[in-house]
Amino acid sequence: MKQFDVVVIGGGHAGAEAAHAVARMGAQAALVTLSAAAIGVMSCNPAIGGLGKGHLVREIDALDGVMGRVADRSGIQFRLLNRRKGPAVQGPRAQADRKIYRETMQAVLAATPGLTIIEGEVTDLRMKGHAACGVILADGTEIAARAVILTTGTFLRGVIHIGDVSRPGGRMGDPASIRLAKRIDSFGLPLGRLKTGTPPRLDGRSIDWARLDRQQPDDDPVMFSFLSRRPSVRQVSCGITHTNEHTHEIIRENLSRSAMYGGHIEGIGPRYCPSIEDKIVRFPDKASHQIFLEPESLSDSVIYPNGISTSLPQDVQEAYVRSIVGLERAIILQPGYAIEYDYVDPRALDSGLAVSGIRGLYLAGQINGTTGYEEAAAQGVVAGLNAARFATDSAPVRFSRTDSYIGVMIDDLTARGVSEPYRMFTSRAEFRLTLRADNADQRLTPLGISLGCVGEDRQRAFDDKMERLNAGRDLLEQTIITPSGLARMGMPINQDGVRRSGMQVLSFPSVEVGDLASINSALAELDPETAAQLKRDATYANYIDRQAREVEMLRRDEAVTIPRDFDYRCIEGLSNEIRDKLVASRPDTLAQASRIEGMTPAALSLVLIRLRRSLRARSA
Amino acid sequence: METIFALSTAPGKAAVAVIRVSGSEVPEVCRVMCGDLPAPRQVALRALRGRSGDRIDEALVLFFPEKASFTGEAVLELQTHGSPAVIAAVLGELSRIPGLRQAEPGEFTRRALDHGRLDLTRVEALSDLLAAETEAQRRQAMRGFSGELARECAIWREALLRALALLEVTIDFADEEIPVDVTPEVRALLADVIQRLERQVRGVGIAERVRTGFEVAIVGPPNVGKSTLLNRLAGRNAAITSEHAGTTRDVIEVRMDLDGLPVTILDTAGLRETRDAVEKIGIARARDRAKAADLRVFLSEKGERFADLAQVGDIHLVAKADLQDGADGISGLTGKGIDALVARLTDILQERASGAGLATHARHEFAMRKALMSLKEAHEHLDLGESLTDLAAAEVHSAVRSLDSLVGRIDVEAVLGEIFSSFCLGK
């Protein structure tokens, strides 16, 4: 029997990232997938990154993960979102060439030492009591492992709906994994049902581009990876068109034929990514909705019309698509569809994404109720790192809300659960000013280095960058500027007699490092990248100092861990409502408990008292 | 860990107030304010001094060393005279000492828990105490608010939630179809909350009033019987009264006790056009004092309304009711209508004093002032343009956190809910 440290089930974005993370940690990883050719497939829109999501990609990259590098290699239109707003809310985004992305991902994984790709259908887990210790394939092959990571996406009882036609299946063309689902059922994990949808895919050659507005790529593309410098392939623009009253009329008339409105779907869809039916029903006053026509690849003519996902029957899709300017003769290559699937309530997981009660089993990606490639990949990293640590008898890795978007997401999922497909937003991060895309490496690469998941090249590049940053910062700290000095620089400032360091002056909105070169000429020598990063750090320095106390309080609460088997029933004085919520979400830390809806400081104190009491009882 | 301090007794006027300080800076606090550390658990009588060396109060000072105190840290207990002025001065001095800050609600207890200072038998009692510190106390504070204030908080909450949703939608959905410029609406929302908060913070002044006394001005034309009324109210001849118009040239004050509330009644010079320089000064002064007073009682014979001085809630009476009939009549001479006036004054002032409920909580005032600062900062960021949207949002979030105990928690789900119900998103 083949023996690995960790076996990963599924080759989507969570699975690929998880397997790669395991291998980076020096452990032996097997990635089992139905089809090796499907690894790295982008089944929804052909884009990576965005707001919050771009932050996640940068964090994955900071830990030496693959998504950022692969997206950079395949990006055909890079845009930094919120470019005119503060750096804290800027999110890198790129349209990816679907084919190049997939091929690059497959090539990267194939070239990774310690990572074996196995084609096959996992039909069951190997179990030793309450511990997962490998998988069993459809052909009877058994693979032994110390830990298993399940990244099966929407495959759990997935049902595809096109109008009133529905059939089982995950992505179009894949069989549902029903047998494996039964094993998961046997664990008694709490399940929920969600749905998501895609738009019809169009043939670009049938679109009248001349009549459409275009969205151009950025002139100075911003990459995802801290190791990338520039795009690898040709950059293209997207088309922009809009729905109109006629489109809406067609959809309204056929609402009852939509899977959603025809009563065929019970799962809950994401509010931020509604189907075109939803948009028209919920915002009846809006006469038109924007559509981005995104090329899926440089090597074919498939167009992804972003903004009109649907579960209407195919003939209605064709009718409404052709009512749109520029799409009058559009040919639908693949109809849009809605997909419903089971997810595991992530409150059943700990902060390493391990399933409570089943040793060695980890879940990552859409199966945990999230949506999006980036959310999936980031979970893949967390599960991969933790499974590898588990397999080598090391302590779990915890990410915190104070250090990363990864930490925010893991905490949201495992403490609060989900009520719709979970997507990252920058507004979810209370320490948004600290957790920036630009400093993801400063925040996480040291952690990655200490864990051993960061390769030599990146470590060298990081050390070099930090050296330059620190030298630049020292230079700025040593540069002392008087109010009259500021006045000479043309800065309108009170003659308050306060002498400021270069770093303090740099925190003023209109000041750049170059402006200070007249006071300390050594500053003119700083390379542009270092100067820009120092400016970003300075911009938020005051706020970060102010947030420090909140961070400290949160960390203190995070340091108080609650055992998984903690008995909330023995706490007198807790209301039934709060007790039920605590039992349902089983928080890992006092900090998580505090974020449970309806939690009061009084109830929290009762939990803390009880915790200390049981700790004392244990040590006595 | 920072050293924390707070008033441990109920705010307001009392014989004694207890202020507690907990943390490593306790010896320093003692050195700065009242000399060297007293022997542990031995009461010492000390003068409390401010930075400038002036005496704030004389207090009983108690010191509990680390590991033998309520919180488990070094604790200093200052038992001062229970006057709001002394308390404010001592808290003010403490906040100026580096490394010290006002305790968060329940933080002393929290530290006691952190240091394992609470024994099991007290768990039950503590849970009650903790409840009082938070939920019940909040409810009590809410009860203290008049219904008007509860509604007020709902308005703040709604406005801040909307402002956050507008800011966040431009940040998190920048690549979607959203209104081009939301800042005018955000700015208007913030300006409104700022104004409302400022009004509430001013309500802190009510607590001050309860301490120093409300001022009620008797206002009216000359010779309408203002001084006679004052004398009747005061039960003694405090102001000179005569038949000659314009007798009261200065402002005369009489302190009274209206059902426990201290009230100063002001008798002002009669309002009329005059060429007499001295009387002119008297009238100007009368107007100023009348304007600044908490309440005005207008006396008139011919139904003048004194539009330039009158404020909502003032009392308008028909003077010399001994000479004429009327429902709102009053006569200082016969005493007609005096009891009704006293009852009315008492009612109005009692109600205002109760309106101070929110503001008397130092914690709430602290929260409101903090929120105000953040919101003003946010407003300024918005003026500087789009590039500071993230900082503006951070300030609004921080204001919301400051106001958590008043408006309830506004978390990301609430903001997203508002976003998704207002904007059609999802391209």
Coordinates of C-alpha atoms in Angstrom, one line a residue, chain A residues 50-52 79 81-82 84-89 93 215 242 271-274 279 282-283 286 288-292 294 306-308 401 412 416 419-420 423-428 430 432-433 509 539-540 543 546-547 549-550 552-553 556-557 560 572-573 590 594-595 597 600-602 604-606 608-609 612-613 616, chain B residues 1-2 101-102 104-107 109-120 123-124 126-127 130-132 134-135 167-178 370 374 377 381 384 386-395 397-398 401 409 411-413 415-427:
Chain A
G50 CA -10.2 41.8 -6.2
L51 CA -11.0 43.5 -2.9
G52 CA -10.3 41.3 0.1
R79 CA -6.1 46.1 -12.6
L81 CA -8.8 48.1 -7.7
N82 CA -9.3 51.3 -5.6
R84 CA -7.1 56.2 -6.0
K85 CA -8.1 55.2 -2.5
G86 CA -5.7 54.4 0.3
P87 CA -3.3 51.5 0.0
A88 CA -5.1 49.6 2.7
V89 CA -8.1 49.1 0.5
R93 CA -7.1 41.8 -9.6
Q215 CA -12.3 48.5 -20.1
H242 CA -25.8 46.8 -20.3
R271 CA -26.3 38.4 -1.9
Y272 CA -23.3 39.9 -3.5
C273 CA -23.5 37.8 -6.6
P274 CA -27.2 37.6 -7.5
K279 CA -31.5 41.7 -9.6
R282 CA -35.1 42.9 -6.0
F283 CA -34.3 46.2 -7.7
K286 CA -33.2 49.9 -12.0
S288 CA -30.3 48.6 -16.6
H289 CA -27.5 46.4 -15.2
Q290 CA -23.9 46.5 -16.3
I291 CA -22.3 43.5 -17.9
F292 CA -18.5 42.9 -18.4
E294 CA -14.5 39.0 -20.2
N306 CA -20.0 38.8 -15.9
G307 CA -23.3 40.1 -14.4
I308 CA -25.9 37.8 -15.9
R401 CA -7.7 38.4 12.9
D412 CA -15.5 34.0 10.8
R416 CA -19.8 32.4 13.3
S419 CA -25.5 32.1 6.2
E420 CA -24.7 32.5 2.5
R423 CA -16.8 35.8 0.4
M424 CA -14.0 37.9 1.7
F425 CA -14.5 41.7 1.8
T426 CA -12.0 44.2 3.2
S427 CA -14.8 45.4 5.6
R428 CA -14.6 42.0 7.3
E430 CA -11.4 45.1 11.7
R432 CA -7.9 46.7 7.8
L433 CA -5.3 49.4 7.9
P509 CA -1.0 62.8 2.9
T539 CA 0.5 56.6 6.1
Y540 CA -1.0 54.2 8.6
Y543 CA -3.6 54.5 13.2
R546 CA -4.0 53.5 18.1
Q547 CA -5.2 50.1 17.1
R549 CA -4.5 48.4 22.3
E550 CA -7.4 46.8 20.6
E552 CA -3.6 43.5 22.4
M553 CA -7.0 43.0 24.0
R556 CA -5.3 38.3 25.1
D557 CA -8.7 36.9 24.5
V560 CA -7.5 32.0 26.4
E572 CA -24.8 28.5 36.1
G573 CA -26.2 31.9 35.2
L590 CA -12.5 33.4 24.4
S594 CA -17.0 37.1 22.3
R595 CA -18.0 37.4 18.7
E597 CA -24.1 37.0 18.2
T600 CA -22.7 39.6 26.7
P601 CA -19.6 40.6 28.7
A602 CA -21.4 39.0 31.8
L604 CA -18.2 35.8 28.8
S605 CA -17.0 36.3 32.3
L606 CA -19.0 33.3 33.5
L608 CA -13.9 32.6 31.8
I609 CA -14.5 31.8 35.5
R612 CA -10.1 28.9 35.2
R613 CA -11.9 26.7 37.7
R616 CA -7.2 24.8 38.5
Chain B
M1 CA -0.4 45.9 31.1
E2 CA -1.5 49.5 31.5
R101 CA -6.0 55.2 31.4
Q102 CA -9.6 55.0 32.3
E104 CA -13.1 49.8 30.4
P105 CA -16.4 48.7 31.7
G106 CA -15.9 45.7 34.0
E107 CA -12.2 45.8 33.5
T109 CA -13.3 42.5 37.6
R110 CA -11.8 41.2 34.4
R111 CA -8.3 41.7 35.9
A112 CA -9.3 40.1 39.1
L113 CA -10.4 37.1 37.0
D114 CA -7.2 37.2 35.0
H115 CA -5.1 37.1 38.1
G116 CA -7.3 34.4 39.7
R117 CA -8.3 36.6 42.6
L118 CA -12.0 35.5 42.7
D119 CA -12.8 32.6 44.8
L120 CA -15.5 30.1 44.0
V123 CA -18.8 33.4 41.6
E124 CA -22.6 33.6 42.1
L126 CA -20.1 38.2 41.0
S127 CA -22.3 37.1 38.1
L130 CA -21.1 41.7 36.4
A131 CA -24.7 41.7 35.0
A132 CA -25.1 45.1 36.7
T134 CA -23.2 45.6 31.7
E135 CA -26.6 44.5 30.6
L167 CA -18.2 54.2 2.7
E168 CA -17.8 50.4 2.6
V169 CA -19.7 50.0 -0.6
T170 CA -17.3 52.4 -2.4
I171 CA -14.4 50.4 -1.0
D172 CA -15.5 46.8 -1.3
F173 CA -17.5 47.1 -4.5
A174 CA -15.4 49.6 -6.3
D175 CA -15.6 47.7 -9.6
E176 CA -19.4 47.6 -9.5
E177 CA -22.1 50.0 -10.5
I178 CA -22.5 52.1 -7.4
K370 CA -14.5 59.8 22.0
S374 CA -13.6 60.2 15.7
E377 CA -11.8 63.3 12.2
H381 CA -10.7 63.0 6.0
L384 CA -9.4 65.7 1.8
E386 CA -11.1 59.9 -2.0
S387 CA -7.6 58.8 -1.1
L388 CA -8.5 59.0 2.6
T389 CA -11.7 56.9 2.4
D390 CA -10.1 54.1 4.3
L391 CA -9.1 56.4 7.1
A392 CA -12.6 58.0 7.2
A393 CA -14.2 54.6 7.4
A394 CA -11.7 53.6 10.2
E395 CA -12.8 56.7 12.2
H397 CA -15.9 52.3 12.9
S398 CA -14.0 53.6 15.8
R401 CA -17.0 51.1 18.8
R409 CA -22.9 46.7 18.3
D411 CA -20.9 44.5 13.1
V412 CA -19.8 43.8 9.6
E413 CA -23.0 41.7 9.0
V415 CA -23.1 46.9 7.4
L416 CA -23.2 44.3 4.6
G417 CA -27.0 43.9 5.2
E418 CA -27.4 47.6 4.7
I419 CA -25.2 47.5 1.6
F420 CA -27.0 44.6 -0.1
S421 CA -30.4 46.0 0.6
S422 CA -29.5 49.4 -0.8
F423 CA -27.4 48.6 -3.8
C424 CA -27.7 46.1 -6.6
L425 CA -24.4 44.4 -6.6
G426 CA -22.8 41.5 -8.4
K427 CA -21.5 42.0 -11.8

